Amino acid sequence: MNQAYERIKGTLIGCDYGDAMGMPSEMMTRDILNLAFPDGIHHFEKSSSLDFFGRKFSAGTVTDDTINTLLVCDTILENHGEFETIPYLTKLQTWMDDNAEINPYVIGPSTAKALNAIKKGTPISEAGKYGTTNGSAMKVSPLGRSCKLIAE
């Protein structure tokens, strides 16, 4: 395998593992986290009864962060190394429509709010402006990897 492929693979595996490790504590305050997991989280855990979203996920389940990261990858691949907003949003909306039964438990609040705003006519540049969660830090990792690959 070439080095660029291995780096991309490592980035995606890291995103997936990090998401699955963080899923049980997502949106929890420190106090609630200590109640739910008094010994901390040291391996994959299922959702607790104190899950912020009321989810009942098994250990190792990923969230919208991983789903979005993979959709970003698909968009880059299908657009020959370029990221395009509209194709990405179309993919995300299709995924949400196809998985409506789990959306309340998987899609993050900032993502859901932004997509609903876009559906109602808010310009894309304004739709996610006041999001308060931080999944974008992970979701953009394929962009960084693809830019590095282009530079090489």
Short mmCIF file of C-alpha atoms in Angstrom, two decimals:
data_model
loop_
_atom_site.label_atom_id
_atom_site.label_comp_id
_atom_site.label_asym_id
_atom_site.label_seq_id
_atom_site.Cartn_x
_atom_site.Cartn_y
_atom_site.Cartn_z
CA MET A 1 0.00 0.00 0.00
CA ASN A 2 1.19 3.50 -0.67
CA GLN A 3 1.83 5.94 2.15
CA ALA A 4 -1.01 8.33 1.20
CA TYR A 5 -3.53 5.48 1.28
CA GLU A 6 -2.27 4.36 4.69
CA ARG A 7 -2.56 7.91 6.06
CA ILE A 8 -6.11 8.29 4.81
CA LYS A 9 -7.04 4.87 6.17
CA GLY A 10 -5.47 5.73 9.54
CA THR A 11 -7.33 9.03 9.69
CA LEU A 12 -10.68 7.34 9.02
CA ILE A 13 -10.05 4.52 11.48
CA GLY A 14 -9.06 7.09 14.11
CA CYS A 15 -12.25 9.05 13.46
CA ASP A 16 -14.40 5.94 13.73
CA TYR A 17 -12.75 4.69 16.91
CA GLY A 18 -12.80 8.11 18.54
CA ASP A 19 -16.46 8.57 17.68
CA ALA A 20 -17.39 5.15 19.05
CA MET A 21 -15.38 5.78 22.23
CA GLY A 22 -16.99 9.18 22.73
CA MET A 23 -20.55 8.18 21.85
CA PRO A 24 -21.55 7.07 25.38
CA SER A 25 -20.52 10.42 26.89
CA GLU A 26 -21.73 12.72 24.10
CA MET A 27 -23.28 15.95 25.44
CA MET A 28 -22.84 14.87 29.08
CA THR A 29 -21.69 17.29 31.74
CA ARG A 30 -18.80 16.17 33.92
CA ASP A 31 -21.21 15.42 36.79
CA ILE A 32 -23.48 13.25 34.65
CA LEU A 33 -20.47 11.54 33.08
CA ASN A 34 -19.19 10.65 36.56
CA LEU A 35 -22.60 9.22 37.47
CA ALA A 36 -22.93 7.23 34.25
CA PHE A 37 -19.33 6.01 34.12
CA PRO A 38 -17.78 6.37 37.60
CA ASP A 39 -14.62 4.53 36.52
CA GLY A 40 -14.35 6.50 33.27
CA ILE A 41 -14.51 5.16 29.74
CA HIS A 42 -11.53 2.97 28.85
CA HIS A 43 -13.04 0.77 26.12
CA PHE A 44 -16.16 0.72 23.96
CA GLU A 45 -19.25 1.16 26.13
CA LYS A 46 -22.96 0.96 25.38
CA SER A 47 -25.14 4.00 25.98
CA SER A 48 -26.06 4.50 29.61
CA SER A 49 -29.50 5.17 31.04
CA LEU A 50 -28.31 8.80 31.37
CA ASP A 51 -27.67 9.18 27.63
CA PHE A 52 -28.43 12.79 26.63
CA PHE A 53 -30.43 11.68 23.59
CA GLY A 54 -32.08 8.66 25.24
CA ARG A 55 -30.28 6.32 22.85
CA LYS A 56 -29.85 2.65 23.47
CA PHE A 57 -26.73 2.06 21.39
CA SER A 58 -24.52 -0.97 21.73
CA ALA A 59 -20.82 -0.61 22.48
CA GLY A 60 -18.84 0.54 19.45
CA THR A 61 -21.71 2.36 17.71
CA VAL A 62 -20.74 5.47 15.76
CA THR A 63 -22.69 8.73 15.41
CA ASP A 64 -23.32 11.31 12.70
CA ASP A 65 -19.70 12.39 13.02
CA THR A 66 -18.50 9.18 11.36
CA ILE A 67 -21.39 9.14 8.89
CA ASN A 68 -20.63 12.73 7.86
CA THR A 69 -16.90 12.02 7.61
CA LEU A 70 -17.58 9.16 5.21
CA LEU A 71 -20.01 11.29 3.20
CA VAL A 72 -17.29 13.94 2.88
CA CYS A 73 -14.97 11.20 1.56
CA ASP A 74 -17.59 10.03 -0.93
CA THR A 75 -18.09 13.60 -2.12
CA ILE A 76 -14.35 14.13 -2.64
CA LEU A 77 -13.99 10.84 -4.51
CA GLU A 78 -17.02 11.42 -6.74
CA ASN A 79 -15.84 14.95 -7.58
CA HIS A 80 -12.30 13.87 -8.56
CA GLY A 81 -10.56 15.27 -5.49
CA GLU A 82 -12.73 18.35 -5.04
CA PHE A 83 -15.20 18.96 -2.24
CA GLU A 84 -18.48 20.45 -3.40
CA THR A 85 -21.09 21.63 -0.88
CA ILE A 86 -24.28 20.83 -2.81
CA PRO A 87 -23.39 17.19 -3.61
CA TYR A 88 -22.35 16.70 0.02
CA LEU A 89 -25.59 18.17 1.36
CA THR A 90 -27.57 16.05 -1.10
CA LYS A 91 -25.80 12.94 0.18
CA LEU A 92 -26.44 13.94 3.78
CA GLN A 93 -30.11 14.67 3.16
CA THR A 94 -30.51 11.35 1.31
CA TRP A 95 -28.87 9.53 4.21
CA MET A 96 -31.18 11.28 6.66
CA ASP A 97 -34.26 10.47 4.56
CA ASP A 98 -33.21 6.83 4.22
CA ASN A 99 -32.55 6.52 7.97
CA ALA A 100 -35.37 8.63 9.40
CA GLU A 101 -36.11 6.14 12.18
CA ILE A 102 -32.70 6.61 13.77
CA ASN A 103 -32.09 10.30 12.99
CA PRO A 104 -33.23 11.56 16.38
CA TYR A 105 -30.59 9.31 17.94
CA VAL A 106 -27.76 9.73 15.46
CA ILE A 107 -27.84 13.17 13.83
CA GLY A 108 -26.30 15.86 16.00
CA PRO A 109 -28.28 18.95 16.99
CA SER A 110 -26.19 21.41 14.97
CA THR A 111 -26.39 19.25 11.84
CA ALA A 112 -30.14 18.80 12.15
CA LYS A 113 -30.70 22.50 12.79
CA ALA A 114 -28.59 23.53 9.79
CA LEU A 115 -30.29 21.09 7.41
CA ASN A 116 -33.74 22.19 8.54
CA ALA A 117 -32.74 25.82 8.01
CA ILE A 118 -31.52 25.04 4.47
CA LYS A 119 -34.81 23.27 3.70
CA LYS A 120 -36.63 26.43 4.78
CA GLY A 121 -34.54 28.60 2.46
CA THR A 122 -31.71 29.82 4.67
CA PRO A 123 -28.55 30.28 2.58
CA ILE A 124 -25.98 27.54 3.12
CA SER A 125 -23.45 30.11 4.32
CA GLU A 126 -25.79 31.12 7.16
CA ALA A 127 -27.47 27.81 8.07
CA GLY A 128 -24.87 26.42 10.47
CA LYS A 129 -23.48 29.71 11.65
CA TYR A 130 -24.57 29.39 15.27
CA GLY A 131 -23.98 25.68 15.79
CA THR A 132 -22.75 24.89 19.28
CA THR A 133 -21.34 21.39 18.88
CA ASN A 134 -17.91 20.42 17.55
CA GLY A 135 -18.35 17.46 15.21
CA SER A 136 -17.02 19.50 12.32
CA ALA A 137 -13.48 19.08 13.65
CA MET A 138 -13.67 15.39 12.79
CA LYS A 139 -15.86 15.70 9.70
CA VAL A 140 -13.32 17.87 7.87
CA SER A 141 -10.40 15.47 8.34
CA PRO A 142 -10.76 14.00 4.80
CA LEU A 143 -10.36 17.52 3.39
CA GLY A 144 -7.05 17.92 5.16
CA ARG A 145 -5.87 14.53 3.98
CA SER A 146 -6.92 15.18 0.38
CA CYS A 147 -5.14 18.56 0.37
CA LYS A 148 -1.98 16.90 1.68
CA LEU A 149 -2.27 14.24 -1.03
CA ILE A 150 -2.66 16.87 -3.77
CA ALA A 151 0.40 18.74 -2.43
CA GLU A 152 2.49 15.57 -2.63
#
